[in-house]
mmCIF file of C-alpha atoms in Angstrom:
data_model
loop_
_atom_site.group_PDB
_atom_site.id
_atom_site.type_symbol
_atom_site.label_atom_id
_atom_site.label_comp_id
_atom_site.label_asym_id
_atom_site.label_seq_id
_atom_site.Cartn_x
_atom_site.Cartn_y
_atom_site.Cartn_z
ATOM 1 C CA MET A 1 15.067 12.771 8.996
ATOM 2 C CA ASN A 2 12.557 11.590 11.480
ATOM 3 C CA VAL A 3 9.791 9.742 9.824
ATOM 4 C CA GLN A 4 7.170 7.688 11.828
ATOM 5 C CA ILE A 5 7.666 3.995 11.431
ATOM 6 C CA GLY A 6 4.473 1.581 11.729
ATOM 7 C CA MET A 7 2.953 -1.439 10.565
ATOM 8 C CA ARG A 8 -0.021 -2.983 8.893
ATOM 9 C CA ILE A 9 -1.161 -5.550 11.286
ATOM 10 C CA PRO A 10 -0.228 -9.155 10.141
ATOM 11 C CA PRO A 11 -2.977 -11.773 11.039
ATOM 12 C CA LYS A 12 -1.150 -13.640 13.939
ATOM 13 C CA ILE A 13 -0.313 -10.288 15.443
ATOM 14 C CA GLY A 14 -4.022 -9.120 14.773
ATOM 15 C CA ALA A 15 -5.287 -12.132 16.317
ATOM 16 C CA GLU A 16 -4.169 -11.074 19.784
ATOM 17 C CA GLY A 17 -6.705 -8.214 19.726
ATOM 18 C CA LEU A 18 -6.167 -4.698 19.092
ATOM 19 C CA GLU A 19 -5.228 -3.539 22.664
ATOM 20 C CA GLN A 20 -2.388 -6.253 22.857
ATOM 21 C CA VAL A 21 -1.332 -5.315 19.112
ATOM 22 C CA ALA A 22 -1.148 -1.459 20.045
ATOM 23 C CA ALA A 23 0.714 -2.290 23.380
ATOM 24 C CA TRP A 24 3.230 -4.559 21.694
ATOM 25 C CA ALA A 25 3.598 -2.051 18.831
ATOM 26 C CA ALA A 26 4.665 0.641 21.363
ATOM 27 C CA THR A 27 7.094 -1.684 23.127
ATOM 28 C CA ALA A 28 8.665 -2.697 19.703
ATOM 29 C CA GLY A 29 9.366 1.114 19.271
ATOM 30 C CA LEU A 30 6.651 1.604 16.491
ATOM 31 C CA ASP A 31 4.849 5.099 16.022
ATOM 32 C CA VAL A 32 1.662 4.290 14.111
ATOM 33 C CA LEU A 33 -0.480 1.429 13.001
ATOM 34 C CA ASP A 34 -2.392 1.198 9.628
ATOM 35 C CA VAL A 35 -6.101 -0.064 10.488
ATOM 36 C CA SER A 36 -8.649 -1.704 8.577
ATOM 37 C CA LYS A 37 -11.340 0.489 10.269
ATOM 38 C CA LEU A 38 -11.459 3.505 12.436
ATOM 39 C CA ASN A 39 -14.115 4.230 15.076
ATOM 40 C CA PRO A 40 -13.967 5.976 18.356
ATOM 41 C CA GLU A 41 -13.037 2.628 20.212
ATOM 42 C CA VAL A 42 -10.100 1.900 17.889
ATOM 43 C CA LYS A 43 -8.818 5.454 18.301
ATOM 44 C CA GLN A 44 -9.036 5.211 22.302
ATOM 45 C CA VAL A 45 -7.109 1.917 22.125
ATOM 46 C CA CYS A 46 -4.342 3.574 20.006
ATOM 47 C CA ASP A 47 -4.311 6.733 22.164
ATOM 48 C CA THR A 48 -3.956 4.652 25.371
ATOM 49 C CA ALA A 49 -1.041 2.867 23.925
ATOM 50 C CA GLY A 50 0.589 5.905 22.587
ATOM 51 C CA ILE A 51 0.237 4.898 19.067
ATOM 52 C CA GLY A 52 -0.892 7.133 16.032
ATOM 53 C CA ILE A 53 -2.928 6.012 12.936
ATOM 54 C CA GLY A 54 -0.945 5.674 9.800
ATOM 55 C CA SER A 55 -3.584 5.157 7.261
ATOM 56 C CA VAL A 56 -7.236 3.579 7.272
ATOM 57 C CA ASP A 57 -8.458 1.037 4.666
ATOM 58 C CA ALA A 58 -11.054 2.254 2.308
ATOM 59 C CA ALA A 59 -14.045 -0.206 2.205
ATOM 60 C CA LYS A 60 -16.007 -1.091 -0.887
ATOM 61 C CA THR A 61 -13.299 -0.189 -3.381
ATOM 62 C CA ALA A 62 -14.192 -2.844 -5.660
ATOM 63 C CA GLU A 63 -17.499 -1.565 -5.949
ATOM 64 C CA LEU A 64 -16.139 2.049 -6.985
ATOM 65 C CA LEU A 65 -15.051 0.261 -10.159
ATOM 66 C CA SER A 66 -18.156 -1.763 -10.670
ATOM 67 C CA LYS A 67 -19.810 -1.963 -13.940
ATOM 68 C CA ASP A 68 -23.160 -1.647 -12.165
ATOM 69 C CA GLU A 69 -23.964 2.317 -11.781
ATOM 70 C CA ALA A 70 -26.208 1.863 -8.542
ATOM 71 C CA ARG A 71 -23.361 -0.265 -6.946
ATOM 72 C CA ARG A 72 -20.810 2.427 -7.697
ATOM 73 C CA GLU A 73 -23.122 5.231 -6.276
ATOM 74 C CA ALA A 74 -23.660 3.219 -3.208
ATOM 75 C CA ALA A 75 -19.767 2.569 -2.820
ATOM 76 C CA VAL A 76 -19.259 6.510 -3.405
ATOM 77 C CA GLU A 77 -21.695 7.351 -0.526
ATOM 78 C CA SER A 78 -20.034 4.757 1.739
ATOM 79 C CA VAL A 79 -16.569 5.944 1.010
ATOM 80 C CA LYS A 80 -17.613 9.401 1.741
ATOM 81 C CA LYS A 81 -19.103 8.703 4.975
ATOM 82 C CA GLN A 82 -15.968 6.818 6.050
ATOM 83 C CA MET A 83 -14.076 9.795 4.991
ATOM 84 C CA THR A 84 -15.953 12.130 7.130
ATOM 85 C CA ASP A 85 -15.846 9.756 10.082
ATOM 86 C CA MET A 86 -12.093 9.246 9.885
ATOM 87 C CA SER A 87 -11.326 12.967 9.698
ATOM 88 C CA ALA A 88 -13.463 13.584 12.737
ATOM 89 C CA LEU A 89 -11.121 11.233 14.650
ATOM 90 C CA GLY A 90 -7.890 12.927 13.336
ATOM 91 C CA ALA A 91 -6.929 10.440 10.664
ATOM 92 C CA LYS A 92 -5.836 11.894 7.245
ATOM 93 C CA VAL A 93 -4.778 8.906 5.034
ATOM 94 C CA MET A 94 -7.125 6.560 3.503
ATOM 95 C CA PHE A 95 -5.545 3.429 1.728
ATOM 96 C CA MET A 96 -6.957 1.718 -1.380
ATOM 97 C CA CYS A 97 -6.079 -0.742 -3.838
ATOM 98 C CA LEU A 98 -8.175 -0.094 -6.943
ATOM 99 C CA VAL A 99 -9.187 -3.832 -7.977
ATOM 100 C CA PRO A 100 -12.309 -3.849 -9.736
ATOM 101 C CA GLU A 101 -15.275 -6.321 -9.214
ATOM 102 C CA ASP A 102 -14.561 -8.005 -12.488
ATOM 103 C CA HIS A 103 -11.200 -9.132 -12.715
ATOM 104 C CA THR A 104 -11.089 -9.813 -16.279
ATOM 105 C CA MET A 105 -12.106 -6.111 -17.158
ATOM 106 C CA PRO A 106 -9.284 -4.432 -19.214
ATOM 107 C CA ARG A 107 -7.468 -1.755 -17.379
ATOM 108 C CA LYS A 108 -8.596 0.760 -20.010
ATOM 109 C CA GLU A 109 -12.156 0.247 -19.193
ATOM 110 C CA SER A 110 -11.645 0.456 -15.374
ATOM 111 C CA PHE A 111 -9.973 3.637 -15.904
ATOM 112 C CA ALA A 112 -12.920 5.097 -17.778
ATOM 113 C CA ILE A 113 -15.067 4.140 -14.749
ATOM 114 C CA TRP A 114 -12.589 5.490 -12.438
ATOM 115 C CA LYS A 115 -12.355 8.676 -14.279
ATOM 116 C CA ASP A 116 -16.277 9.019 -14.110
ATOM 117 C CA THR A 117 -16.377 8.049 -10.392
ATOM 118 C CA PHE A 118 -13.529 9.467 -8.552
ATOM 119 C CA PRO A 119 -13.953 13.175 -9.000
ATOM 120 C CA GLU A 120 -16.736 13.326 -6.534
ATOM 121 C CA LEU A 121 -14.609 11.434 -3.834
ATOM 122 C CA VAL A 122 -11.774 13.876 -4.351
ATOM 123 C CA ARG A 123 -13.941 16.770 -3.715
ATOM 124 C CA HIS A 124 -15.336 15.239 -0.531
ATOM 125 C CA ALA A 125 -11.700 14.451 0.270
ATOM 126 C CA GLU A 126 -10.523 17.981 -0.045
ATOM 127 C CA ARG A 127 -13.420 19.222 2.050
ATOM 128 C CA GLU A 128 -12.450 16.661 4.921
ATOM 129 C CA GLY A 129 -8.840 17.076 4.766
ATOM 130 C CA VAL A 130 -8.311 13.350 3.728
ATOM 131 C CA TYR A 131 -5.672 12.173 1.256
ATOM 132 C CA MET A 132 -6.206 9.038 -0.675
ATOM 133 C CA ALA A 133 -3.241 6.801 -1.302
ATOM 134 C CA ILE A 134 -3.569 3.944 -4.010
ATOM 135 C CA GLU A 135 -1.484 0.928 -3.714
ATOM 136 C CA GLY A 136 0.612 -0.300 -6.611
ATOM 137 C CA TRP A 137 -0.125 -4.105 -6.314
ATOM 138 C CA PRO A 138 -0.943 -5.007 -9.702
ATOM 139 C CA GLY A 139 -3.663 -7.648 -8.790
ATOM 140 C CA PRO A 140 -3.964 -11.328 -8.893
ATOM 141 C CA ALA A 141 -2.959 -13.410 -11.861
ATOM 142 C CA PRO A 142 -3.648 -14.085 -14.653
ATOM 143 C CA HIS A 143 -5.331 -10.675 -15.470
ATOM 144 C CA TYR A 144 -3.584 -8.151 -13.108
ATOM 145 C CA PRO A 145 -6.468 -5.986 -13.143
ATOM 146 C CA THR A 146 -5.500 -3.215 -10.800
ATOM 147 C CA ILE A 147 -5.491 0.241 -12.022
ATOM 148 C CA GLY A 148 -2.825 2.579 -10.624
ATOM 149 C CA CYS A 149 0.098 0.268 -10.614
ATOM 150 C CA THR A 150 2.441 1.591 -13.395
ATOM 151 C CA PRO A 151 3.754 5.259 -14.362
ATOM 152 C CA GLU A 152 1.829 5.086 -17.533
ATOM 153 C CA MET A 153 -1.267 4.940 -15.430
ATOM 154 C CA TRP A 154 -0.306 7.199 -12.618
ATOM 155 C CA ARG A 155 0.381 9.936 -15.328
ATOM 156 C CA ALA A 156 -2.871 9.521 -16.758
ATOM 157 C CA MET A 157 -4.697 9.531 -13.374
ATOM 158 C CA PHE A 158 -2.799 12.670 -12.268
ATOM 159 C CA GLU A 159 -3.500 14.614 -15.323
ATOM 160 C CA ALA A 160 -7.531 13.780 -14.897
ATOM 161 C CA ILE A 161 -7.134 14.747 -11.038
ATOM 162 C CA PRO A 162 -4.304 17.345 -10.384
ATOM 163 C CA SER A 163 -5.456 17.324 -6.532
ATOM 164 C CA LYS A 164 -2.806 15.898 -4.174
ATOM 165 C CA HIS A 165 -5.716 14.664 -2.242
ATOM 166 C CA PHE A 166 -5.520 11.641 -4.573
ATOM 167 C CA GLY A 167 -2.137 10.313 -4.641
ATOM 168 C CA LEU A 168 0.063 7.296 -4.243
ATOM 169 C CA ASN A 169 0.915 4.692 -1.514
ATOM 170 C CA TYR A 170 4.714 4.357 -2.416
ATOM 171 C CA ASP A 171 5.458 0.556 -2.096
ATOM 172 C CA PRO A 172 8.892 -0.102 -4.112
ATOM 173 C CA SER A 173 8.445 -3.906 -3.727
ATOM 174 C CA HIS A 174 5.750 -3.758 -6.188
ATOM 175 C CA MET A 175 7.750 -1.736 -8.743
ATOM 176 C CA VAL A 176 10.778 -4.084 -8.269
ATOM 177 C CA ARG A 177 8.938 -7.132 -9.317
ATOM 178 C CA LEU A 178 7.265 -5.379 -12.225
ATOM 179 C CA GLY A 179 10.703 -3.947 -13.458
ATOM 180 C CA ILE A 180 9.788 -0.368 -12.683
ATOM 181 C CA ASP A 181 12.431 2.036 -11.590
ATOM 182 C CA TYR A 182 11.486 2.811 -8.281
ATOM 183 C CA LEU A 183 13.793 5.688 -7.630
ATOM 184 C CA ARG A 184 12.908 7.353 -10.915
ATOM 185 C CA ALA A 185 9.183 7.139 -9.719
ATOM 186 C CA LEU A 186 10.008 8.977 -6.746
ATOM 187 C CA THR A 187 11.571 11.675 -8.999
ATOM 188 C CA GLU A 188 8.617 11.976 -11.268
ATOM 189 C CA PHE A 189 5.737 11.195 -8.825
ATOM 190 C CA GLY A 190 7.085 12.155 -5.607
ATOM 191 C CA GLU A 191 4.835 15.218 -4.886
ATOM 192 C CA ARG A 192 1.868 12.829 -5.078
ATOM 193 C CA ILE A 193 3.138 10.414 -2.218
ATOM 194 C CA ASN A 194 0.692 10.405 0.580
ATOM 195 C CA HIS A 195 1.745 7.187 2.439
ATOM 196 C CA CYS A 196 4.777 4.585 2.249
ATOM 197 C CA HIS A 197 4.919 0.760 2.627
ATOM 198 C CA GLY A 198 7.999 -0.772 4.187
ATOM 199 C CA LYS A 199 8.441 -3.775 1.902
ATOM 200 C CA ASP A 200 10.945 -5.129 -0.246
ATOM 201 C CA THR A 201 11.422 -7.673 -3.172
ATOM 202 C CA GLU A 202 14.184 -10.113 -3.953
ATOM 203 C CA ILE A 203 14.723 -11.055 -7.478
ATOM 204 C CA LEU A 204 15.276 -14.969 -7.930
ATOM 205 C CA HIS A 205 17.547 -15.348 -10.884
ATOM 206 C CA ASP A 206 17.520 -18.920 -11.002
ATOM 207 C CA GLU A 207 13.814 -18.760 -11.194
ATOM 208 C CA LEU A 208 13.844 -15.890 -13.385
ATOM 209 C CA TYR A 209 15.722 -18.233 -15.906
ATOM 210 C CA GLU A 210 13.294 -21.088 -15.537
ATOM 211 C CA CYS A 211 9.935 -19.201 -16.274
ATOM 212 C CA GLY A 212 11.135 -15.547 -17.119
ATOM 213 C CA VAL A 213 8.559 -12.949 -15.813
ATOM 214 C CA LEU A 214 5.586 -15.312 -16.083
ATOM 215 C CA PRO A 215 4.138 -16.988 -13.047
ATOM 216 C CA ALA A 216 5.769 -20.408 -12.394
ATOM 217 C CA THR A 217 3.435 -23.052 -14.008
ATOM 218 C CA PHE A 218 4.058 -25.651 -11.441
ATOM 219 C CA GLY A 219 3.835 -23.275 -8.433
ATOM 220 C CA ALA A 220 6.364 -20.968 -6.788
ATOM 221 C CA LYS A 221 8.761 -22.123 -4.464
ATOM 222 C CA TYR A 222 8.339 -19.504 -1.969
ATOM 223 C CA GLY A 223 5.474 -17.818 -0.193
ATOM 224 C CA PHE A 224 4.526 -14.519 -1.451
ATOM 225 C CA SER A 225 6.117 -15.078 -4.838
ATOM 226 C CA GLU A 226 4.875 -15.977 -8.226
ATOM 227 C CA GLY A 227 8.101 -17.776 -9.278
ATOM 228 C CA SER A 228 10.920 -15.092 -10.344
ATOM 229 C CA TRP A 229 10.635 -12.790 -7.168
ATOM 230 C CA ARG A 230 9.462 -12.993 -3.504
ATOM 231 C CA TYR A 231 8.459 -10.087 -1.156
ATOM 232 C CA THR A 232 10.631 -9.625 1.728
ATOM 233 C CA ILE A 233 11.048 -7.321 4.761
ATOM 234 C CA PRO A 234 13.192 -4.149 4.032
ATOM 235 C CA GLY A 235 16.892 -5.011 4.082
ATOM 236 C CA HIS A 236 16.284 -8.499 2.389
ATOM 237 C CA GLY A 237 15.573 -7.542 -1.144
ATOM 238 C CA ALA A 238 16.876 -5.097 -3.965
ATOM 239 C CA VAL A 239 15.412 -1.942 -2.576
ATOM 240 C CA GLU A 240 18.083 0.475 -1.511
ATOM 241 C CA TRP A 241 16.373 2.210 1.337
ATOM 242 C CA SER A 242 19.078 4.694 2.075
ATOM 243 C CA ARG A 243 18.262 6.342 -1.340
ATOM 244 C CA VAL A 244 14.607 6.192 -0.868
ATOM 245 C CA ALA A 245 15.083 8.002 2.324
ATOM 246 C CA VAL A 246 17.056 10.898 1.023
ATOM 247 C CA ARG A 247 14.713 11.380 -1.893
ATOM 248 C CA LEU A 248 11.754 11.513 0.359
ATOM 249 C CA ASP A 249 13.619 13.820 2.823
ATOM 250 C CA ARG A 250 14.386 16.189 -0.152
ATOM 251 C CA LEU A 251 10.500 16.040 -0.981
ATOM 252 C CA GLY A 252 9.661 16.891 2.493
ATOM 253 C CA TYR A 253 7.630 13.824 3.074
ATOM 254 C CA GLN A 254 5.811 14.046 6.360
ATOM 255 C CA GLY A 255 3.895 10.817 6.286
ATOM 256 C CA ALA A 256 4.709 7.272 7.766
ATOM 257 C CA VAL A 257 6.370 4.377 6.382
ATOM 258 C CA SER A 258 4.453 1.277 7.397
ATOM 259 C CA ILE A 259 5.762 -2.337 7.313
ATOM 260 C CA GLU A 260 3.689 -4.492 5.363
ATOM 261 C CA LEU A 261 4.899 -8.008 6.347
ATOM 262 C CA GLU A 262 4.823 -10.252 3.542
ATOM 263 C CA ASP A 263 7.759 -12.549 3.902
ATOM 264 C CA HIS A 264 7.489 -16.316 4.117
ATOM 265 C CA ARG A 265 10.446 -16.509 6.350
ATOM 266 C CA PHE A 266 8.743 -14.522 8.914
ATOM 267 C CA TRP A 267 5.292 -15.897 8.845
ATOM 268 C CA GLY A 268 2.949 -18.596 10.186
ATOM 269 C CA THR A 269 3.445 -18.030 13.864
ATOM 270 C CA LEU A 270 3.103 -15.042 16.272
ATOM 271 C CA GLU A 271 6.721 -15.219 17.139
ATOM 272 C CA LYS A 272 7.990 -15.079 13.516
ATOM 273 C CA GLU A 273 5.628 -12.258 12.578
ATOM 274 C CA ARG A 274 7.059 -10.219 15.589
ATOM 275 C CA GLU A 275 10.445 -11.032 14.669
ATOM 276 C CA GLY A 276 9.966 -9.915 11.171
ATOM 277 C CA ILE A 277 8.297 -6.498 12.098
ATOM 278 C CA VAL A 278 11.317 -5.877 14.573
ATOM 279 C CA LYS A 279 13.956 -6.689 12.047
ATOM 280 C CA ALA A 280 12.150 -4.547 9.301
ATOM 281 C CA ALA A 281 11.809 -1.664 11.810
ATOM 282 C CA GLU A 282 15.516 -1.877 12.763
ATOM 283 C CA HIS A 283 16.481 -1.519 9.162
ATOM 284 C CA LEU A 284 14.233 1.180 8.194
ATOM 285 C CA ALA A 285 15.332 3.066 11.443
ATOM 286 C CA LEU A 286 18.836 3.165 10.016
ATOM 287 C CA TYR A 287 17.633 5.824 7.184
ATOM 288 C CA PHE A 288 14.483 7.226 8.543
ATOM 289 C CA LYS A 289 15.356 8.146 12.259
#
């Protein structure tokens, strides 16, 4: 198996500027970068460094689930143009997290808006050869409004839109914290995986005793945590990446695994972020290279 390994760009690394980011990523042995936007200048910088594009962030995703029809229509046209532009530059994966504008809106209501809005986007994605990859982050507490973060919702979404041009960004870290079997999800939904994040989660059993699965009342003890769990780099949490790699290989996965650095131990300085990316890449390379 020889899957490309890349990263979403953490803040301190990103503050160096894209030319420095791409050059460092190449020296660190990374293959791709996930970028927040793609234009000819960004593409040229990555090409010069010998770095590919892993995914491109969709803009205006909250507006796609707005209660305001005019805002939704404007967002659809904006995302369609973004698909056309990124496809012209050779990028194929559009990343999005479907958090509605109104965080108090029930997920069932958001799903109804999604079901009405997204078929047009998917038809355009099919024409442009773009594959959407939705993130499984449940969204901010206390409402956790994101749609597309549980098997229940994925099943309903994929029944409504059978096209593979609408699929998953497979990130097992979110499933671990939610108590979802991340390997079983690969078995059921593997054919709809369009992108992967390299991120892990440690279950904090003492904290789980203290507050259960609810967010800690008086604040989490660690960064990137709500109390009973914390996000980590791959290899420092509960995910068995060897088993993930075997299943992705069996599925014929051709995309990238991009490190999403959210680990308090590798945060806060440029040096720590770089150390976290390197350690994560080394662990993933054991199974994906």
